[in-house]
Amino acid sequence: MDRVLGHAKEESVGEDVDWDYWGSLMHDYDGVVKKNPKQLTLMIQKGVPPALRGLIWQILAQSKNPQLEADYAELLKATSLHEKQINRDMSRTFPNHEYFQAEGLGQESLFNVVKAYSLYDSEVGYCQGLSFVVGPLLLNMPDEEAFCLLVRMMKSYDMRGHFTPDMSTLQLRLYQFEQLMEETVPLVYKHFQNQGIRSTMYASQWFMTLFAYKFPLDLVFRIYDILFVEGVESLLRFGIALLKANHDQILHHDFEALVDFLKNGLFEYYKVTTTLFVQDAFNVKVTPKKLAQYAQKHAAMIQKQQAEIAAEESLRESNRHLSAEVRRLEATVHTLNKEHVELAKELITRKMEMAQLQDKNDVLSQKVIDLTKIVDSQAKEVEDRLKGEIQSVMERNLELTRKNEQLEDQCASLENMLIETKMKYAASEDQRDALTRKLADLRKALGVV
C-alpha cells in the first residue's frame, strides 16, 4: 500500500506468505478461527501481510459499521470546540512521515478522524496522543473505516479510559506494568526507584499512543497486529519485553541519561527484526488471573487513597471552619480590646472625677470642722444673748397682760353702760307711744281732723 512508504519494510514482506490462510480468514473469519483458534495467534505473531493489514485489523476488531460511517460523514459537517488544539498538534504527529507532511492528504484525514471523534465522544473530546493512535490506522485504511475502528478500539478494547479526564484505565495499566516489572525485572524496577524514575514518565506515553509516538512504524504495526487479537493488555507484554532486552544498559544509566534512553533509545534493539520483538513479548507471562489480582490490589489502593483524600478533605474543611472561628474570635478579641481601651479611658476619667470630688469633699469637711469650732466657741455667747432676749420678752408679755386686763375691765364697764342706755331708750319709747295716743284722743274730742 502506497501509504506505508516512508518507513522500513517489514520482514514478512520478504518471507513466504500463506495467502490461502489469510484469504480464508477474510472470507470466513468465524469458521477459520473456530476450526483452529491457536493458528490465528501463530499467524499474527509471524506478521500480517502489509497489503491486507487494514482489512485484517477490521475483521479482527469487527469494526465494519456502515451506519457509523454515515454518522462520520455527518460529524465532519459539524464544528468541534477542539479544532484549534487539533490543528496545533497536526504538525507534531509523525512529522517525518511523507503521508503526514503539512497540507497533505494525511493531515487532512487525520484532522477529520480526530475531530469527528471529539464530537462523537464529548466526554473524551480531544486528548493529546489520540492522533498517534489514529495515524497507523490511516496508513492502512480510508478515514471513515479508521474512524469506525477507532470507536471500536475505544469501546471494546477498553482504551477509552486512557483518554477520559480521570484516565482511570491508564492508571490501572501503569500499576499493572509496575507490578509486572517488579516481578519479571526486579533489578530494573529497583534501579528505577533509586533513580526516581516513575512509570508515568515514560510508559504512559507508550500506552496512550500504542508506542507510536517515538517507535518505528514497522514495530508499531506489529503491536497493533497483536493488540487486535490479544487486547490492550498485550501492551504490558511489549513494555516488559523492551525492559528485558535493554536490561544491562538501563542499569548503567543515571537519571538524565535514563529518561532520554527510555524515550528515544529503547527500541534500537529491535530495529533489525520486528519478529523478535513479538516473540519476546509473547515470552512474557501475563495471565488474566494475574492481571485481575493486580486490578483488585489497584482498586483497593485507589479506595484507600480516596478514603485518605476524603479524610484529608474533611480535615481541610474542619480547618477551614476552625480558621473561620479563629478569625471570628480574633475579631471579637479586637472588639473587646477596643472596648477595654474605652473602658480603661472611662475608668481613668471617673477616677480623676472621684479625685476631684474627694478634694472638694475634703475642703467641705474642713469647712464643717471650722464652722463647728466657730459654733462651739459662740454657743455660750448666743445662749446668754438669747436668755436676755427671752427675759425681755417675758417682761413685755407681763406688761401686755396687765394692759389687757385693764382693757377687759373697761370693756365690761362699757357694756353695762350700754345695757342701761338701751333700757332707758326702751322706756322713753314707751312714754312716746302713750303721749301719741293721748294726742290722738284729744284731737278726736276737739273735732280736729
Short mmCIF file of C-alpha atoms in Angstrom, two decimals:
data_model
loop_
_atom_site.label_atom_id
_atom_site.label_comp_id
_atom_site.label_asym_id
_atom_site.label_seq_id
_atom_site.Cartn_x
_atom_site.Cartn_y
_atom_site.Cartn_z
CA MET A 1 0.00 0.00 0.00
CA ASP A 2 1.46 3.34 -1.03
CA ARG A 3 0.62 4.98 2.30
CA VAL A 4 3.17 2.74 4.04
CA LEU A 5 6.04 4.33 2.12
CA GLY A 6 8.40 6.28 4.32
CA HIS A 7 9.14 3.61 6.93
CA ALA A 8 11.26 0.46 6.87
CA LYS A 9 9.92 -2.58 5.06
CA GLU A 10 8.78 -5.42 7.31
CA GLU A 11 10.39 -8.81 7.36
CA SER A 12 7.13 -10.53 6.47
CA VAL A 13 7.17 -8.89 3.05
CA GLY A 14 10.20 -10.90 2.05
CA GLU A 15 9.03 -14.14 3.62
CA ASP A 16 6.58 -16.67 2.30
CA VAL A 17 3.04 -15.54 2.98
CA ASP A 18 0.26 -18.07 3.44
CA TRP A 19 -2.17 -16.26 1.18
CA ASP A 20 -4.61 -19.14 1.35
CA TYR A 21 -4.94 -18.79 5.10
CA TRP A 22 -5.37 -15.03 5.01
CA GLY A 23 -7.84 -15.32 2.16
CA SER A 24 -9.85 -17.91 4.08
CA LEU A 25 -9.73 -15.73 7.19
CA MET A 26 -11.14 -12.75 5.31
CA HIS A 27 -13.79 -14.89 3.63
CA ASP A 28 -14.94 -16.84 6.73
CA TYR A 29 -13.36 -15.40 9.86
CA ASP A 30 -15.63 -17.15 12.37
CA GLY A 31 -15.27 -20.53 10.70
CA VAL A 32 -11.47 -20.37 10.40
CA VAL A 33 -10.97 -19.21 14.00
CA LYS A 34 -13.42 -21.74 15.37
CA LYS A 35 -11.65 -24.55 13.49
CA ASN A 36 -8.18 -23.67 14.80
CA PRO A 37 -8.05 -20.65 17.20
CA LYS A 38 -4.35 -21.16 18.06
CA GLN A 39 -3.33 -20.91 14.41
CA LEU A 40 -4.63 -17.32 14.26
CA THR A 41 -2.34 -16.34 17.13
CA LEU A 42 0.63 -18.03 15.45
CA MET A 43 -0.08 -16.35 12.13
CA ILE A 44 -0.45 -12.95 13.77
CA GLN A 45 2.86 -13.45 15.56
CA LYS A 46 4.53 -14.07 12.20
CA GLY A 47 3.03 -10.84 10.92
CA VAL A 48 0.01 -9.73 8.94
CA PRO A 49 0.76 -9.10 5.23
CA PRO A 50 1.03 -5.31 4.83
CA ALA A 51 -1.28 -5.36 1.83
CA LEU A 52 -4.04 -6.99 3.90
CA ARG A 53 -3.33 -5.36 7.24
CA GLY A 54 -6.15 -2.79 7.16
CA LEU A 55 -8.76 -5.39 6.24
CA ILE A 56 -7.44 -7.92 8.78
CA TRP A 57 -7.49 -5.34 11.58
CA GLN A 58 -11.12 -4.52 10.82
CA ILE A 59 -12.03 -8.19 10.71
CA LEU A 60 -10.25 -8.94 14.00
CA ALA A 61 -11.91 -5.96 15.69
CA GLN A 62 -15.25 -6.48 13.90
CA SER A 63 -15.34 -2.75 13.33
CA LYS A 64 -17.09 -2.58 9.94
CA ASN A 65 -20.21 -0.47 10.51
CA PRO A 66 -21.99 1.29 7.60
CA GLN A 67 -24.21 3.28 9.95
CA LEU A 68 -21.19 4.59 11.85
CA GLU A 69 -19.53 5.51 8.57
CA ALA A 70 -22.65 7.54 7.70
CA ASP A 71 -22.52 9.18 11.12
CA TYR A 72 -18.88 10.03 10.45
CA ALA A 73 -19.86 11.87 7.26
CA GLU A 74 -22.38 13.92 9.25
CA LEU A 75 -19.91 14.67 12.03
CA LEU A 76 -17.49 16.15 9.50
CA LYS A 77 -20.08 18.83 8.75
CA ALA A 78 -20.19 19.96 12.39
CA THR A 79 -17.74 22.19 14.23
CA SER A 80 -15.74 20.92 17.21
CA LEU A 81 -14.66 23.01 20.16
CA HIS A 82 -11.27 21.28 19.95
CA GLU A 83 -10.40 22.17 16.36
CA LYS A 84 -7.81 24.77 17.32
CA GLN A 85 -5.93 22.32 19.56
CA ILE A 86 -6.23 19.51 16.99
CA ASN A 87 -4.77 21.75 14.27
CA ARG A 88 -1.94 22.75 16.57
CA ASP A 89 -1.00 19.09 17.11
CA MET A 90 -1.20 18.03 13.45
CA SER A 91 2.34 19.14 12.63
CA ARG A 92 3.66 17.21 15.65
CA THR A 93 2.12 13.91 14.56
CA PHE A 94 4.53 11.77 12.53
CA PRO A 95 6.32 14.90 11.25
CA ASN A 96 8.90 12.84 9.33
CA HIS A 97 6.40 10.65 7.51
CA GLU A 98 5.67 11.75 3.95
CA TYR A 99 1.95 10.96 4.15
CA PHE A 100 1.51 13.29 7.12
CA GLN A 101 3.52 16.20 5.78
CA ALA A 102 1.95 19.66 6.05
CA GLU A 103 -1.04 20.32 3.78
CA GLY A 104 -1.06 16.69 2.63
CA LEU A 105 -3.96 14.31 2.43
CA GLY A 106 -2.70 12.52 5.53
CA GLN A 107 -3.02 15.58 7.74
CA GLU A 108 -6.50 16.27 6.41
CA SER A 109 -7.65 12.72 7.07
CA LEU A 110 -6.01 12.72 10.48
CA PHE A 111 -7.72 16.00 11.38
CA ASN A 112 -11.10 14.72 10.17
CA VAL A 113 -10.99 11.47 12.14
CA VAL A 114 -9.80 13.10 15.37
CA LYS A 115 -12.28 15.97 15.04
CA ALA A 116 -15.17 13.57 14.34
CA TYR A 117 -14.28 11.52 17.40
CA SER A 118 -14.15 14.64 19.59
CA LEU A 119 -17.77 15.26 18.57
CA TYR A 120 -18.78 11.60 18.82
CA ASP A 121 -17.47 11.22 22.38
CA SER A 122 -17.87 14.59 24.09
CA GLU A 123 -16.54 13.34 27.44
CA VAL A 124 -13.21 12.39 25.91
CA GLY A 125 -13.30 15.21 23.38
CA TYR A 126 -9.73 15.58 22.24
CA CYS A 127 -6.68 14.48 24.17
CA GLN A 128 -3.06 14.73 23.07
CA GLY A 129 -1.85 11.33 21.95
CA LEU A 130 -5.10 10.36 20.22
CA SER A 131 -3.78 11.42 16.82
CA PHE A 132 -0.88 8.96 17.21
CA VAL A 133 -3.40 6.14 17.66
CA VAL A 134 -5.25 7.20 14.51
CA GLY A 135 -2.12 7.66 12.34
CA PRO A 136 -1.28 3.93 11.90
CA LEU A 137 -4.94 3.24 11.10
CA LEU A 138 -4.96 5.81 8.29
CA LEU A 139 -1.81 4.28 6.81
CA ASN A 140 -3.79 1.09 6.28
CA MET A 141 -7.41 2.13 5.52
CA PRO A 142 -9.64 5.05 4.45
CA ASP A 143 -10.54 7.63 7.05
CA GLU A 144 -14.19 6.52 7.52
CA GLU A 145 -13.01 2.96 8.27
CA ALA A 146 -10.29 4.31 10.54
CA PHE A 147 -12.96 6.23 12.45
CA CYS A 148 -15.06 3.09 12.92
CA LEU A 149 -12.03 1.11 14.07
CA LEU A 150 -11.04 3.91 16.48
CA VAL A 151 -14.53 3.84 18.03
CA ARG A 152 -14.25 0.08 18.38
CA MET A 153 -10.82 0.33 20.00
CA MET A 154 -12.03 2.91 22.48
CA LYS A 155 -15.14 0.98 23.46
CA SER A 156 -14.43 -2.73 23.06
CA TYR A 157 -10.68 -2.66 23.70
CA ASP A 158 -11.02 -0.54 26.84
CA MET A 159 -8.81 2.24 25.53
CA ARG A 160 -11.31 4.98 26.30
CA GLY A 161 -10.14 5.06 29.92
CA HIS A 162 -6.70 6.14 28.63
CA PHE A 163 -8.18 9.45 27.47
CA THR A 164 -11.06 10.27 29.84
CA PRO A 165 -10.38 13.16 32.26
CA ASP A 166 -9.55 10.82 35.15
CA MET A 167 -7.55 8.40 32.89
CA SER A 168 -8.69 5.59 35.17
CA THR A 169 -7.75 2.73 32.82
CA LEU A 170 -4.36 4.26 32.10
CA GLN A 171 -3.66 4.45 35.83
CA LEU A 172 -4.57 0.78 36.14
CA ARG A 173 -2.29 -0.15 33.20
CA LEU A 174 0.63 1.70 34.77
CA TYR A 175 0.04 -0.02 38.11
CA GLN A 176 -0.13 -3.46 36.45
CA PHE A 177 3.01 -2.63 34.49
CA GLU A 178 4.95 -1.72 37.64
CA GLN A 179 3.78 -4.90 39.36
CA LEU A 180 4.94 -6.98 36.35
CA MET A 181 8.22 -5.07 36.29
CA GLU A 182 8.88 -5.81 39.96
CA GLU A 183 8.17 -9.49 39.32
CA THR A 184 9.97 -10.02 35.99
CA VAL A 185 12.82 -7.45 36.02
CA PRO A 186 13.35 -6.70 39.72
CA LEU A 187 16.79 -5.12 39.25
CA VAL A 188 15.39 -2.66 36.69
CA TYR A 189 12.45 -1.94 38.97
CA LYS A 190 14.76 -1.22 41.91
CA HIS A 191 17.08 0.89 39.71
CA PHE A 192 14.12 2.99 38.56
CA GLN A 193 13.09 3.51 42.17
CA ASN A 194 16.62 4.53 43.20
CA GLN A 195 16.84 6.99 40.28
CA GLY A 196 13.37 8.44 40.89
CA ILE A 197 12.01 7.17 37.59
CA ARG A 198 8.25 6.58 37.67
CA SER A 199 6.29 4.73 35.01
CA THR A 200 4.26 7.90 34.30
CA MET A 201 7.46 9.46 32.95
CA TYR A 202 7.75 7.03 30.03
CA ALA A 203 5.14 4.21 30.00
CA SER A 204 2.06 6.43 29.99
CA GLN A 205 3.25 7.68 26.59
CA TRP A 206 3.59 4.08 25.39
CA PHE A 207 0.08 3.06 26.42
CA MET A 208 -1.68 6.23 25.27
CA THR A 209 -0.11 6.23 21.79
CA LEU A 210 0.29 2.45 21.48
CA PHE A 211 4.06 3.04 21.21
CA ALA A 212 3.52 5.18 18.09
CA TYR A 213 4.93 8.43 19.50
CA LYS A 214 8.62 7.52 19.07
CA PHE A 215 8.81 3.94 17.86
CA PRO A 216 9.38 2.99 14.19
CA LEU A 217 6.11 2.29 12.41
CA ASP A 218 7.07 -1.26 11.45
CA LEU A 219 7.26 -2.06 15.20
CA VAL A 220 4.04 -0.17 15.83
CA PHE A 221 2.18 -2.13 13.15
CA ARG A 222 3.25 -5.41 14.76
CA ILE A 223 1.98 -4.12 18.12
CA TYR A 224 -1.37 -3.29 16.52
CA ASP A 225 -1.49 -6.78 14.99
CA ILE A 226 -1.21 -8.36 18.42
CA LEU A 227 -3.45 -5.82 20.14
CA PHE A 228 -6.43 -6.66 17.92
CA VAL A 229 -6.09 -10.33 18.88
CA GLU A 230 -4.87 -10.20 22.48
CA GLY A 231 -6.39 -6.92 23.66
CA VAL A 232 -4.83 -3.83 25.18
CA GLU A 233 -3.22 -5.93 27.92
CA SER A 234 -0.71 -7.03 25.27
CA LEU A 235 0.89 -3.60 25.63
CA LEU A 236 2.17 -4.78 29.00
CA ARG A 237 3.99 -7.65 27.29
CA PHE A 238 5.71 -5.30 24.85
CA GLY A 239 6.70 -2.91 27.64
CA ILE A 240 8.30 -5.67 29.72
CA ALA A 241 9.99 -7.13 26.61
CA LEU A 242 11.63 -3.75 25.96
CA LEU A 243 12.94 -3.54 29.52
CA LYS A 244 14.28 -7.10 29.39
CA ALA A 245 16.02 -6.52 26.06
CA ASN A 246 17.73 -3.38 27.42
CA HIS A 247 18.26 -4.69 30.95
CA ASP A 248 22.01 -4.11 31.23
CA GLN A 249 22.00 -0.74 29.52
CA ILE A 250 19.25 0.52 31.81
CA LEU A 251 21.21 -0.43 34.91
CA HIS A 252 24.21 1.61 33.74
CA HIS A 253 22.28 4.86 33.14
CA ASP A 254 21.67 7.55 35.75
CA PHE A 255 18.54 9.72 35.86
CA GLU A 256 19.02 12.14 32.95
CA ALA A 257 20.55 9.59 30.58
CA LEU A 258 17.91 7.07 31.61
CA VAL A 259 14.99 9.39 30.84
CA ASP A 260 16.40 10.10 27.37
CA PHE A 261 17.12 6.42 26.74
CA LEU A 262 13.61 5.34 27.72
CA LYS A 263 12.10 7.87 25.30
CA ASN A 264 14.48 7.57 22.34
CA GLY A 265 16.83 4.61 22.50
CA LEU A 266 14.84 1.76 23.95
CA PHE A 267 13.58 0.46 20.59
CA GLU A 268 17.02 0.32 18.89
CA TYR A 269 17.46 -3.28 19.96
CA TYR A 270 14.51 -4.40 17.80
CA LYS A 271 15.13 -2.24 14.75
CA VAL A 272 16.72 -5.11 12.90
CA THR A 273 13.99 -7.67 13.50
CA THR A 274 10.42 -6.89 14.43
CA THR A 275 9.56 -10.60 14.70
CA LEU A 276 11.97 -10.94 17.64
CA PHE A 277 10.11 -8.11 19.35
CA VAL A 278 6.83 -10.03 19.04
CA GLN A 279 8.43 -13.30 20.16
CA ASP A 280 9.99 -11.67 23.23
CA ALA A 281 6.65 -10.09 24.08
CA PHE A 282 4.91 -13.46 23.94
CA ASN A 283 7.57 -14.94 26.19
CA VAL A 284 6.46 -12.53 28.92
CA LYS A 285 3.96 -14.44 31.01
CA VAL A 286 0.93 -12.25 31.59
CA THR A 287 -2.15 -14.23 32.63
CA PRO A 288 -5.67 -12.81 33.01
CA LYS A 289 -5.70 -14.13 36.58
CA LYS A 290 -2.55 -12.22 37.45
CA LEU A 291 -3.86 -9.02 35.87
CA ALA A 292 -7.15 -9.46 37.76
CA GLN A 293 -5.20 -9.75 41.01
CA TYR A 294 -3.29 -6.59 40.18
CA ALA A 295 -6.58 -4.86 39.34
CA GLN A 296 -8.01 -5.86 42.72
CA LYS A 297 -4.93 -4.54 44.51
CA HIS A 298 -5.13 -1.34 42.48
CA ALA A 299 -8.83 -0.91 43.29
CA ALA A 300 -8.08 -1.42 46.99
CA MET A 301 -5.24 1.09 46.77
CA ILE A 302 -7.47 3.63 44.98
CA GLN A 303 -10.19 3.07 47.57
CA LYS A 304 -7.67 3.66 50.35
CA GLN A 305 -6.35 6.77 48.61
CA GLN A 306 -9.89 8.06 48.15
CA ALA A 307 -10.59 7.42 51.83
CA GLU A 308 -7.40 9.25 52.74
CA ILE A 309 -8.32 12.09 50.36
CA ALA A 310 -11.80 12.21 51.89
CA ALA A 311 -10.29 12.25 55.38
CA GLU A 312 -7.83 14.92 54.30
CA GLU A 313 -10.63 16.95 52.75
CA SER A 314 -12.62 16.53 55.94
CA LEU A 315 -9.63 17.82 57.90
CA ARG A 316 -9.27 20.70 55.45
CA GLU A 317 -12.95 21.51 55.87
CA SER A 318 -12.57 21.28 59.64
CA ASN A 319 -9.50 23.52 59.42
CA ARG A 320 -11.47 25.99 57.29
CA HIS A 321 -14.19 26.08 59.93
CA LEU A 322 -11.60 26.41 62.71
CA SER A 323 -9.81 29.15 60.78
CA ALA A 324 -13.11 30.96 60.33
CA GLU A 325 -13.79 30.53 64.05
CA VAL A 326 -10.31 31.81 64.88
CA ARG A 327 -10.88 34.83 62.64
CA ARG A 328 -14.23 35.41 64.32
CA LEU A 329 -12.64 35.12 67.76
CA GLU A 330 -9.80 37.40 66.72
CA ALA A 331 -12.36 39.95 65.55
CA THR A 332 -14.19 39.52 68.87
CA VAL A 333 -10.92 39.94 70.78
CA HIS A 334 -10.14 43.02 68.70
CA THR A 335 -13.58 44.44 69.53
CA LEU A 336 -13.14 43.56 73.21
CA ASN A 337 -9.72 45.18 73.20
CA LYS A 338 -11.24 48.35 71.79
CA GLU A 339 -13.99 48.20 74.40
CA HIS A 340 -11.38 47.52 77.09
CA VAL A 341 -9.41 50.57 75.99
CA GLU A 342 -12.56 52.67 76.05
CA LEU A 343 -13.49 51.32 79.49
CA ALA A 344 -9.97 51.96 80.71
CA LYS A 345 -10.21 55.53 79.48
CA GLU A 346 -13.63 55.85 81.14
CA LEU A 347 -12.24 54.40 84.37
CA ILE A 348 -9.37 56.88 84.37
CA THR A 349 -11.83 59.73 83.75
CA ARG A 350 -14.03 58.51 86.62
CA LYS A 351 -11.03 58.17 88.91
CA MET A 352 -9.98 61.73 88.08
CA GLU A 353 -13.51 62.94 88.76
CA MET A 354 -13.56 61.00 92.04
CA ALA A 355 -10.23 62.56 93.00
CA GLN A 356 -11.64 66.00 92.27
CA LEU A 357 -14.77 65.20 94.29
CA GLN A 358 -12.61 63.88 97.10
CA ASP A 359 -10.68 67.13 97.09
CA LYS A 360 -13.95 69.09 97.24
CA ASN A 361 -15.18 66.80 100.00
CA ASP A 362 -12.02 67.37 101.98
CA VAL A 363 -12.43 71.15 101.59
CA LEU A 364 -16.06 70.95 102.70
CA SER A 365 -15.16 68.67 105.59
CA GLN A 366 -12.59 71.20 106.70
CA LYS A 367 -15.18 73.96 106.45
CA VAL A 368 -17.58 71.93 108.56
CA ILE A 369 -14.88 71.41 111.14
CA ASP A 370 -14.10 75.12 111.12
CA LEU A 371 -17.77 76.01 111.38
CA THR A 372 -18.23 73.50 114.18
CA LYS A 373 -15.41 75.13 116.05
CA ILE A 374 -16.94 78.56 115.44
CA VAL A 375 -20.37 77.32 116.57
CA ASP A 376 -18.88 75.68 119.65
CA SER A 377 -16.96 78.83 120.56
CA GLN A 378 -20.01 81.12 120.09
CA ALA A 379 -22.60 78.83 121.68
CA LYS A 380 -22.35 80.32 125.21
CA GLU A 381 -22.42 83.86 123.90
CA VAL A 382 -25.51 83.08 121.83
CA GLU A 383 -27.16 81.32 124.77
CA ASP A 384 -26.60 84.29 127.09
CA ARG A 385 -27.87 86.70 124.47
CA LEU A 386 -30.94 84.55 123.93
CA LYS A 387 -31.63 84.36 127.68
CA GLY A 388 -31.59 88.16 127.92
CA GLU A 389 -33.88 88.47 124.95
CA ILE A 390 -36.25 85.88 126.44
CA GLN A 391 -36.35 87.74 129.76
CA SER A 392 -37.13 90.97 127.98
CA VAL A 393 -39.87 89.27 126.01
CA MET A 394 -41.37 87.81 129.17
CA GLU A 395 -41.41 91.20 130.88
CA ARG A 396 -43.08 92.79 127.92
CA ASN A 397 -45.55 89.94 127.91
CA LEU A 398 -46.46 90.60 131.55
CA GLU A 399 -46.91 94.28 130.79
CA LEU A 400 -49.16 93.46 127.89
CA THR A 401 -51.11 91.05 130.07
CA ARG A 402 -51.80 93.76 132.61
CA LYS A 403 -52.87 96.19 129.93
CA ASN A 404 -55.15 93.53 128.53
CA GLU A 405 -56.80 93.01 131.87
CA GLN A 406 -57.39 96.75 132.24
CA LEU A 407 -58.92 96.86 128.76
CA GLU A 408 -61.16 93.93 129.60
CA ASP A 409 -62.40 95.76 132.73
CA GLN A 410 -63.07 98.86 130.67
CA CYS A 411 -64.96 96.81 128.12
CA ALA A 412 -67.14 95.26 130.86
CA SER A 413 -67.97 98.70 132.26
CA LEU A 414 -68.84 99.99 128.80
CA GLU A 415 -71.08 97.00 128.22
CA ASN A 416 -73.00 97.71 131.43
CA MET A 417 -73.39 101.32 130.45
CA LEU A 418 -74.67 100.24 127.04
CA ILE A 419 -77.28 97.98 128.62
CA GLU A 420 -78.52 100.77 130.90
CA THR A 421 -78.72 103.15 127.95
CA LYS A 422 -80.76 100.63 125.96
CA MET A 423 -83.15 100.15 128.85
CA LYS A 424 -83.60 103.91 129.21
CA TYR A 425 -84.21 104.18 125.44
CA ALA A 426 -86.89 101.48 125.62
CA ALA A 427 -88.70 103.31 128.50
CA SER A 428 -88.61 106.60 126.56
CA GLU A 429 -90.13 104.82 123.53
CA ASP A 430 -92.99 103.58 125.69
CA GLN A 431 -93.64 107.14 127.02
CA ARG A 432 -93.58 108.48 123.41
CA ASP A 433 -96.21 105.92 122.30
CA ALA A 434 -98.51 106.81 125.29
CA LEU A 435 -98.26 110.55 124.51
CA THR A 436 -99.02 109.88 120.82
CA ARG A 437 -102.23 108.05 121.74
CA LYS A 438 -103.28 110.82 124.15
CA LEU A 439 -102.79 113.40 121.41
CA ALA A 440 -104.94 111.42 119.07
CA ASP A 441 -107.74 111.19 121.65
CA LEU A 442 -107.63 114.96 122.25
CA ARG A 443 -107.99 115.68 118.52
CA LYS A 444 -110.96 113.45 118.30
CA ALA A 445 -112.52 115.14 121.26
CA LEU A 446 -111.91 118.64 119.85
CA GLY A 447 -113.09 117.53 116.44
CA VAL A 448 -109.92 118.46 114.73
CA VAL A 449 -109.10 116.32 111.72
#
